[in-house]
């Protein structure tokens, strides 16, 4: 018996040594200690051992079992450590490898400028009024002191939908809606798309404007100039100044064209300002009394100023874009470069 146990023990140690994975080691365990294992068979045979020899044989079997179990345990610890090491190696992360760059979208340049303007005007206390893209001839022209036979109608090539309805050519139409709905003081901006039958490098049949209207007691051209000075500094930089040139719009009197000092050359003259040192950015003026009166506003008490900004024009100047089409072609190579 002793010999048999010795044999079992020796071959067990050898098998344990050979096992090169946890499942293989488990198989070895089953072959020796499992229900049908070699050592289990010996234990089952104890009933055939003479009673006086049983304690001694029992002790020997136990010793053999303990020996095999501790060998199994030692090997198991070793295999587990190896498996863990392998896993660490296979899952190693090289933190020095440059990360994958995921492309993310950004707002369209026209939207960026529109939002920036809304922020600036919002900080000056302006409310936002959004009108409709389809307008009546009355709101787009007549109420803005441009009746049917007025020559100023030729300034804007209009898309008519019917004799009465049209695609608005200017956000100025919003001025009338606001003045009809609200008593002064009025301080609004009205951003939105406008449409004109006009198409070249700097004109598109659809473009975006932002109208502004202030009506209150004692409003003068000086208020307009003060507001514009602050506005252009915020858009084009602290050094930027404005200059007003006389112009004509039927709904303002006097009317002005507003230039900003060239933010590229600082006013010395460059290709952007075509050597003049100034860049035209918007139209504005003191609201024509006829327009105010048409909306039931008492012009002995109230006066106002209005302005209209072309948003694409500001975006083109700001981002150095020389063809308005680039803003509408959705070419990501262009749009990706513009993210304020
Ligand atoms: N509506 C004019 C245009 O589209 C722009 C404009 C000029 C708006 C002067 C105004 C203004 O409110 O006072 O050409």
CSV table of C-alpha atoms in Angstrom, one decimal, residues 3-338:
chain,number,residue,atom,x,y,z
A,3,UNK,CA,4.3,1.8,-2.4
A,4,UNK,CA,1.1,2.4,-4.2
A,5,UNK,CA,0.6,5.7,-2.4
A,6,UNK,CA,4.2,6.6,-3.1
A,7,UNK,CA,3.5,5.9,-6.8
A,8,UNK,CA,0.4,7.9,-6.9
A,9,UNK,CA,2.1,10.8,-5.2
A,10,UNK,CA,5.1,10.8,-7.5
A,11,UNK,CA,3.0,10.6,-10.7
A,12,UNK,CA,0.7,13.3,-9.3
A,13,UNK,CA,3.6,15.6,-8.7
A,14,UNK,CA,4.8,15.0,-12.3
A,15,UNK,CA,1.3,15.5,-13.8
A,16,UNK,CA,0.9,18.7,-11.8
A,17,UNK,CA,4.3,19.9,-13.0
A,18,UNK,CA,3.2,19.3,-16.6
A,19,UNK,CA,-0.1,21.1,-16.4
A,20,UNK,CA,0.3,24.3,-18.3
A,21,UNK,CA,-3.1,25.9,-17.7
A,22,UNK,CA,-5.8,26.2,-15.1
A,23,UNK,CA,-8.2,23.8,-16.9
A,24,UNK,CA,-5.4,21.3,-17.4
A,25,UNK,CA,-4.6,21.5,-13.7
A,26,UNK,CA,-8.2,20.9,-12.9
A,27,UNK,CA,-8.2,17.8,-15.0
A,28,UNK,CA,-5.2,16.5,-13.0
A,29,UNK,CA,-7.0,17.2,-9.8
A,30,UNK,CA,-10.1,15.3,-10.9
A,31,UNK,CA,-7.9,12.3,-12.1
A,32,UNK,CA,-6.5,12.0,-8.6
A,33,UNK,CA,-8.9,13.4,-6.1
A,34,UNK,CA,-12.2,13.4,-8.1
A,35,UNK,CA,-15.0,10.9,-7.6
A,36,UNK,CA,-13.3,8.4,-9.9
A,37,UNK,CA,-9.8,9.6,-9.0
A,38,UNK,CA,-6.9,7.3,-8.1
A,39,UNK,CA,-6.6,8.4,-4.5
A,40,UNK,CA,-10.3,8.3,-4.0
A,41,UNK,CA,-10.2,4.7,-5.2
A,42,UNK,CA,-7.6,3.9,-2.6
A,43,UNK,CA,-9.8,5.5,0.1
A,44,UNK,CA,-12.7,3.4,-1.1
A,45,UNK,CA,-10.5,0.3,-0.7
A,46,UNK,CA,-9.9,1.0,3.0
A,47,UNK,CA,-12.7,-1.3,3.9
A,48,UNK,CA,-10.5,-4.2,2.7
A,49,UNK,CA,-7.6,-3.2,4.9
A,50,UNK,CA,-7.3,-5.1,8.1
A,51,UNK,CA,-8.8,-3.1,11.0
A,52,UNK,CA,-5.5,-3.0,12.9
A,53,UNK,CA,-3.7,-1.5,9.9
A,54,UNK,CA,-6.4,1.1,9.1
A,55,UNK,CA,-5.1,4.0,11.3
A,56,UNK,CA,-1.7,3.7,9.8
A,57,UNK,CA,-2.9,3.4,6.2
A,58,UNK,CA,-5.4,6.1,6.9
A,59,UNK,CA,-2.7,8.4,8.0
A,60,UNK,CA,-0.6,7.6,5.0
A,61,UNK,CA,-3.5,8.3,2.6
A,62,UNK,CA,-4.1,11.6,4.4
A,63,UNK,CA,-0.5,12.6,4.2
A,64,UNK,CA,-0.4,11.8,0.5
A,65,UNK,CA,-3.6,13.7,-0.1
A,66,UNK,CA,-2.2,16.8,1.7
A,67,UNK,CA,1.0,16.6,-0.2
A,68,UNK,CA,-0.9,16.5,-3.5
A,69,UNK,CA,-3.3,19.2,-2.5
A,70,UNK,CA,-0.5,21.6,-1.5
A,71,UNK,CA,1.3,20.8,-4.8
A,72,UNK,CA,-2.0,21.6,-6.7
A,73,UNK,CA,-2.5,24.8,-4.7
A,74,UNK,CA,1.1,25.9,-5.4
A,75,UNK,CA,0.7,25.3,-9.1
A,76,UNK,CA,-2.6,27.0,-9.2
A,77,UNK,CA,-1.2,30.1,-7.6
A,78,UNK,CA,1.7,30.0,-10.1
A,79,UNK,CA,-0.7,29.5,-13.1
A,80,UNK,CA,-3.0,32.3,-11.9
A,81,UNK,CA,-0.1,34.7,-11.6
A,82,UNK,CA,1.1,33.8,-15.1
A,83,UNK,CA,-2.4,34.3,-16.6
A,84,UNK,CA,-2.7,37.7,-14.9
A,85,UNK,CA,0.6,38.7,-16.2
A,86,UNK,CA,-0.3,37.6,-19.8
A,87,UNK,CA,-3.6,39.6,-19.5
A,88,UNK,CA,-1.8,42.7,-18.3
A,89,UNK,CA,0.5,42.5,-21.3
A,90,UNK,CA,-2.2,41.9,-23.8
A,91,UNK,CA,-4.3,44.7,-22.5
A,92,UNK,CA,-1.5,47.2,-22.1
A,93,UNK,CA,-2.4,50.7,-23.2
A,94,UNK,CA,0.2,52.9,-24.7
A,95,UNK,CA,-0.7,56.3,-23.5
A,96,UNK,CA,1.9,57.9,-25.7
A,97,UNK,CA,0.0,56.9,-29.0
A,98,UNK,CA,-1.7,60.0,-30.4
A,99,UNK,CA,-5.5,59.8,-29.9
A,100,UNK,CA,-7.9,59.5,-32.8
A,101,UNK,CA,-9.3,62.8,-33.8
A,102,UNK,CA,-13.1,62.7,-34.1
A,103,UNK,CA,-14.5,65.4,-36.4
A,104,UNK,CA,-17.1,67.5,-34.8
A,105,UNK,CA,-19.5,69.9,-36.4
A,106,UNK,CA,-19.6,73.6,-35.9
A,107,UNK,CA,-22.2,76.3,-36.5
A,108,UNK,CA,-22.4,77.8,-40.0
A,109,UNK,CA,-20.4,81.1,-40.2
A,110,UNK,CA,-23.7,83.0,-40.9
A,111,UNK,CA,-25.2,81.4,-37.8
A,112,UNK,CA,-22.1,82.3,-35.8
A,113,UNK,CA,-22.3,86.0,-36.9
A,114,UNK,CA,-26.0,86.1,-36.3
A,115,UNK,CA,-25.6,84.6,-32.8
A,116,UNK,CA,-22.8,87.0,-32.0
A,117,UNK,CA,-24.9,90.0,-33.1
A,118,UNK,CA,-27.9,88.8,-31.1
A,119,UNK,CA,-25.6,88.5,-28.1
A,120,UNK,CA,-24.2,92.0,-28.6
A,121,UNK,CA,-27.6,93.6,-29.1
A,122,UNK,CA,-29.1,91.5,-26.3
A,123,UNK,CA,-26.5,93.0,-23.9
A,124,UNK,CA,-27.6,96.5,-25.1
A,125,UNK,CA,-31.2,95.7,-24.2
A,126,UNK,CA,-32.6,94.9,-27.6
A,127,UNK,CA,-35.4,92.3,-27.9
A,128,UNK,CA,-35.6,89.8,-30.9
A,129,UNK,CA,-38.5,89.9,-33.2
A,130,UNK,CA,-38.6,87.3,-36.0
A,131,UNK,CA,-41.0,88.1,-38.9
A,132,UNK,CA,-42.1,85.9,-41.7
A,133,UNK,CA,-40.3,85.3,-45.0
A,134,UNK,CA,-43.5,85.8,-47.0
A,135,UNK,CA,-44.7,89.3,-46.7
A,136,UNK,CA,-47.3,91.6,-48.3
A,137,UNK,CA,-46.4,94.4,-50.6
A,138,UNK,CA,-47.8,96.7,-48.0
A,139,UNK,CA,-45.4,95.7,-45.1
A,140,UNK,CA,-42.3,95.2,-47.4
A,141,UNK,CA,-42.7,98.5,-49.3
A,142,UNK,CA,-45.8,100.7,-48.9
A,143,UNK,CA,-45.7,101.1,-45.1
A,144,UNK,CA,-42.0,101.8,-45.4
A,145,UNK,CA,-42.7,104.9,-47.5
A,146,UNK,CA,-42.2,103.1,-50.8
A,147,UNK,CA,-45.5,103.1,-52.6
A,148,UNK,CA,-46.1,101.3,-55.9
A,149,UNK,CA,-44.7,104.1,-58.2
A,150,UNK,CA,-41.8,105.0,-56.0
A,151,UNK,CA,-38.4,104.8,-57.8
A,152,UNK,CA,-36.7,103.2,-54.7
A,153,UNK,CA,-38.6,100.0,-55.5
A,154,UNK,CA,-36.0,99.5,-58.3
A,155,UNK,CA,-33.3,99.2,-55.6
A,156,UNK,CA,-34.6,95.8,-54.8
A,157,UNK,CA,-35.5,93.2,-57.4
A,158,UNK,CA,-38.5,91.5,-55.9
A,159,UNK,CA,-39.7,87.9,-56.1
A,160,UNK,CA,-43.5,88.4,-56.3
A,161,UNK,CA,-45.7,85.4,-55.4
A,162,UNK,CA,-48.9,87.3,-56.4
A,163,UNK,CA,-49.7,91.0,-56.8
A,164,UNK,CA,-50.1,91.2,-53.1
A,165,UNK,CA,-47.6,88.7,-51.7
A,166,UNK,CA,-43.9,88.5,-52.1
A,167,UNK,CA,-40.7,87.0,-50.6
A,168,UNK,CA,-39.6,89.8,-48.3
A,169,UNK,CA,-36.7,91.8,-49.8
A,170,UNK,CA,-35.7,93.3,-46.5
A,171,UNK,CA,-36.2,92.7,-42.8
A,172,UNK,CA,-37.3,96.3,-42.5
A,173,UNK,CA,-40.8,94.9,-43.0
A,174,UNK,CA,-40.5,93.7,-39.3
A,175,UNK,CA,-40.3,97.4,-38.2
A,176,UNK,CA,-43.9,98.0,-39.2
A,177,UNK,CA,-45.2,94.8,-37.5
A,178,UNK,CA,-43.5,95.7,-34.3
A,179,UNK,CA,-44.7,99.4,-34.3
A,180,UNK,CA,-48.3,98.3,-35.0
A,181,UNK,CA,-48.2,95.8,-32.1
A,182,UNK,CA,-46.3,97.7,-29.5
A,183,UNK,CA,-46.1,101.3,-28.1
A,184,UNK,CA,-42.8,103.1,-27.7
A,185,UNK,CA,-40.3,102.6,-26.1
A,186,UNK,CA,-39.3,100.1,-28.8
A,187,UNK,CA,-35.9,98.5,-29.0
A,188,UNK,CA,-35.8,95.5,-31.3
A,189,UNK,CA,-33.7,93.6,-33.7
A,190,UNK,CA,-35.2,91.4,-36.4
A,191,UNK,CA,-32.9,88.8,-37.9
A,192,UNK,CA,-33.9,86.6,-40.9
A,193,UNK,CA,-33.6,85.5,-44.5
A,194,UNK,CA,-34.5,87.9,-47.3
A,195,UNK,CA,-34.7,87.4,-51.1
A,196,UNK,CA,-33.8,89.4,-54.2
A,197,UNK,CA,-33.4,88.5,-57.8
A,198,UNK,CA,-29.7,89.3,-57.6
A,199,UNK,CA,-26.7,87.0,-58.2
A,200,UNK,CA,-23.0,87.7,-58.4
A,201,UNK,CA,-19.8,87.2,-56.3
A,202,UNK,CA,-21.1,89.4,-53.5
A,203,UNK,CA,-24.9,89.0,-54.0
A,204,UNK,CA,-27.1,85.9,-53.5
A,205,UNK,CA,-30.8,85.5,-54.2
A,206,UNK,CA,-31.2,84.5,-50.6
A,207,UNK,CA,-29.2,86.2,-47.8
A,208,UNK,CA,-29.6,87.2,-44.2
A,209,UNK,CA,-30.2,90.5,-42.7
A,210,UNK,CA,-30.6,91.9,-39.2
A,211,UNK,CA,-32.9,94.9,-38.8
A,212,UNK,CA,-32.7,97.2,-35.8
A,213,UNK,CA,-35.3,99.7,-34.6
A,214,UNK,CA,-35.3,102.0,-31.6
A,215,UNK,CA,-38.2,104.4,-31.0
A,216,UNK,CA,-38.4,106.5,-27.9
A,217,UNK,CA,-38.5,110.1,-26.7
A,218,UNK,CA,-35.6,112.3,-27.9
A,219,UNK,CA,-33.8,109.7,-30.1
A,220,UNK,CA,-31.4,111.3,-32.6
A,221,UNK,CA,-28.7,110.3,-35.1
A,222,UNK,CA,-26.2,110.7,-32.2
A,223,UNK,CA,-27.8,107.7,-30.4
A,224,UNK,CA,-27.4,105.7,-33.6
A,225,UNK,CA,-23.7,106.7,-34.0
A,226,UNK,CA,-23.0,105.9,-30.3
A,227,UNK,CA,-24.6,102.5,-30.6
A,228,UNK,CA,-22.8,101.7,-33.9
A,229,UNK,CA,-19.4,102.7,-32.4
A,230,UNK,CA,-19.9,100.2,-29.6
A,231,UNK,CA,-21.2,97.5,-32.0
A,232,UNK,CA,-18.3,97.6,-34.4
A,233,UNK,CA,-15.7,97.5,-31.6
A,234,UNK,CA,-17.3,94.3,-30.4
A,235,UNK,CA,-17.5,92.7,-33.9
A,236,UNK,CA,-14.2,93.9,-35.5
A,237,UNK,CA,-12.0,94.8,-32.5
A,238,UNK,CA,-11.5,97.7,-30.1
A,239,UNK,CA,-9.6,99.9,-32.5
A,240,UNK,CA,-12.5,100.0,-35.0
A,241,UNK,CA,-14.3,103.4,-35.6
A,242,UNK,CA,-17.2,104.4,-37.7
A,243,UNK,CA,-18.0,107.0,-40.3
A,244,UNK,CA,-21.4,108.0,-41.6
A,245,UNK,CA,-21.9,109.0,-45.2
A,246,UNK,CA,-25.2,110.5,-46.5
A,247,UNK,CA,-27.3,108.0,-48.4
A,248,UNK,CA,-30.9,107.4,-49.3
A,249,UNK,CA,-33.5,105.0,-48.0
A,250,UNK,CA,-37.2,105.8,-48.3
A,251,UNK,CA,-38.0,104.9,-44.7
A,252,UNK,CA,-35.2,107.0,-43.0
A,253,UNK,CA,-34.6,110.7,-43.1
A,254,UNK,CA,-31.7,111.5,-42.9
A,255,UNK,CA,-30.3,108.2,-44.2
A,256,UNK,CA,-26.7,107.1,-43.9
A,257,UNK,CA,-24.3,104.5,-45.1
A,258,UNK,CA,-22.1,103.3,-42.3
A,259,UNK,CA,-18.4,102.6,-42.9
A,260,UNK,CA,-15.9,101.0,-40.4
A,261,UNK,CA,-12.2,101.8,-40.3
A,262,UNK,CA,-10.4,98.9,-42.0
A,263,UNK,CA,-9.7,96.4,-39.4
A,264,UNK,CA,-7.1,94.7,-41.6
A,265,UNK,CA,-4.8,97.7,-42.2
A,266,UNK,CA,-6.0,100.0,-39.4
A,267,UNK,CA,-7.1,102.6,-42.0
A,268,UNK,CA,-3.8,102.9,-43.9
A,269,UNK,CA,-5.3,101.4,-47.1
A,270,UNK,CA,-5.0,97.7,-48.2
A,271,UNK,CA,-6.7,95.3,-50.6
A,272,UNK,CA,-9.6,94.6,-48.3
A,273,UNK,CA,-10.6,98.3,-48.1
A,274,UNK,CA,-9.5,98.9,-51.7
A,275,UNK,CA,-7.0,101.5,-50.5
A,276,UNK,CA,-9.6,103.7,-48.9
A,277,UNK,CA,-9.1,102.8,-45.2
A,278,UNK,CA,-12.9,102.3,-44.9
A,279,UNK,CA,-15.3,99.4,-45.4
A,280,UNK,CA,-19.0,99.9,-45.9
A,281,UNK,CA,-21.0,97.7,-43.5
A,282,UNK,CA,-24.6,98.8,-43.2
A,283,UNK,CA,-27.4,101.2,-43.9
A,284,UNK,CA,-29.2,103.2,-41.3
A,285,UNK,CA,-30.9,106.4,-40.5
A,286,UNK,CA,-33.5,108.4,-38.5
A,287,UNK,CA,-36.9,106.8,-39.0
A,288,UNK,CA,-38.9,108.8,-41.5
A,289,UNK,CA,-41.8,110.6,-39.7
A,290,UNK,CA,-44.1,109.2,-42.4
A,291,UNK,CA,-43.3,105.7,-41.3
A,292,UNK,CA,-43.9,106.4,-37.6
A,293,UNK,CA,-47.1,108.2,-38.3
A,294,UNK,CA,-48.4,105.4,-40.5
A,295,UNK,CA,-48.0,103.2,-37.5
A,296,UNK,CA,-49.9,105.6,-35.3
A,297,UNK,CA,-46.9,107.0,-33.4
A,298,UNK,CA,-47.0,110.6,-32.4
A,299,UNK,CA,-43.9,112.2,-34.0
A,300,UNK,CA,-44.2,115.3,-31.8
A,301,UNK,CA,-43.3,113.0,-28.9
A,302,UNK,CA,-41.3,110.2,-30.4
A,303,UNK,CA,-38.5,109.7,-32.8
A,304,UNK,CA,-36.4,106.7,-33.8
A,305,UNK,CA,-33.4,105.3,-35.6
A,306,UNK,CA,-33.2,102.1,-37.7
A,307,UNK,CA,-30.5,100.1,-39.3
A,308,UNK,CA,-30.1,97.1,-41.5
A,309,UNK,CA,-27.1,94.8,-41.5
A,310,UNK,CA,-26.2,92.2,-44.1
A,311,UNK,CA,-25.0,89.2,-42.1
A,312,UNK,CA,-23.2,87.4,-45.0
A,313,UNK,CA,-21.3,90.7,-45.6
A,314,UNK,CA,-20.1,90.8,-42.0
A,315,UNK,CA,-19.2,87.1,-42.1
A,316,UNK,CA,-17.3,87.6,-45.4
A,317,UNK,CA,-15.4,90.6,-44.0
A,318,UNK,CA,-14.7,88.8,-40.7
A,319,UNK,CA,-13.4,85.6,-42.1
A,320,UNK,CA,-11.8,86.9,-45.3
A,321,UNK,CA,-14.3,85.2,-47.7
A,322,UNK,CA,-14.4,86.9,-51.1
A,323,UNK,CA,-17.3,85.0,-52.8
A,324,UNK,CA,-20.7,84.8,-51.1
A,325,UNK,CA,-21.3,81.5,-52.8
A,326,UNK,CA,-18.8,79.9,-50.5
A,327,UNK,CA,-21.2,80.5,-47.7
A,328,UNK,CA,-24.0,78.5,-49.4
A,329,UNK,CA,-22.1,75.6,-51.0
A,330,UNK,CA,-21.7,73.6,-47.8
A,331,UNK,CA,-18.1,72.7,-48.7
A,332,UNK,CA,-16.7,71.4,-45.5
A,333,UNK,CA,-13.1,72.4,-46.5
A,334,UNK,CA,-14.3,76.0,-46.2
A,335,UNK,CA,-16.7,75.6,-43.3
A,336,UNK,CA,-14.3,73.6,-41.1
A,337,UNK,CA,-11.9,76.6,-41.0
A,338,UNK,CA,-14.4,78.9,-39.5
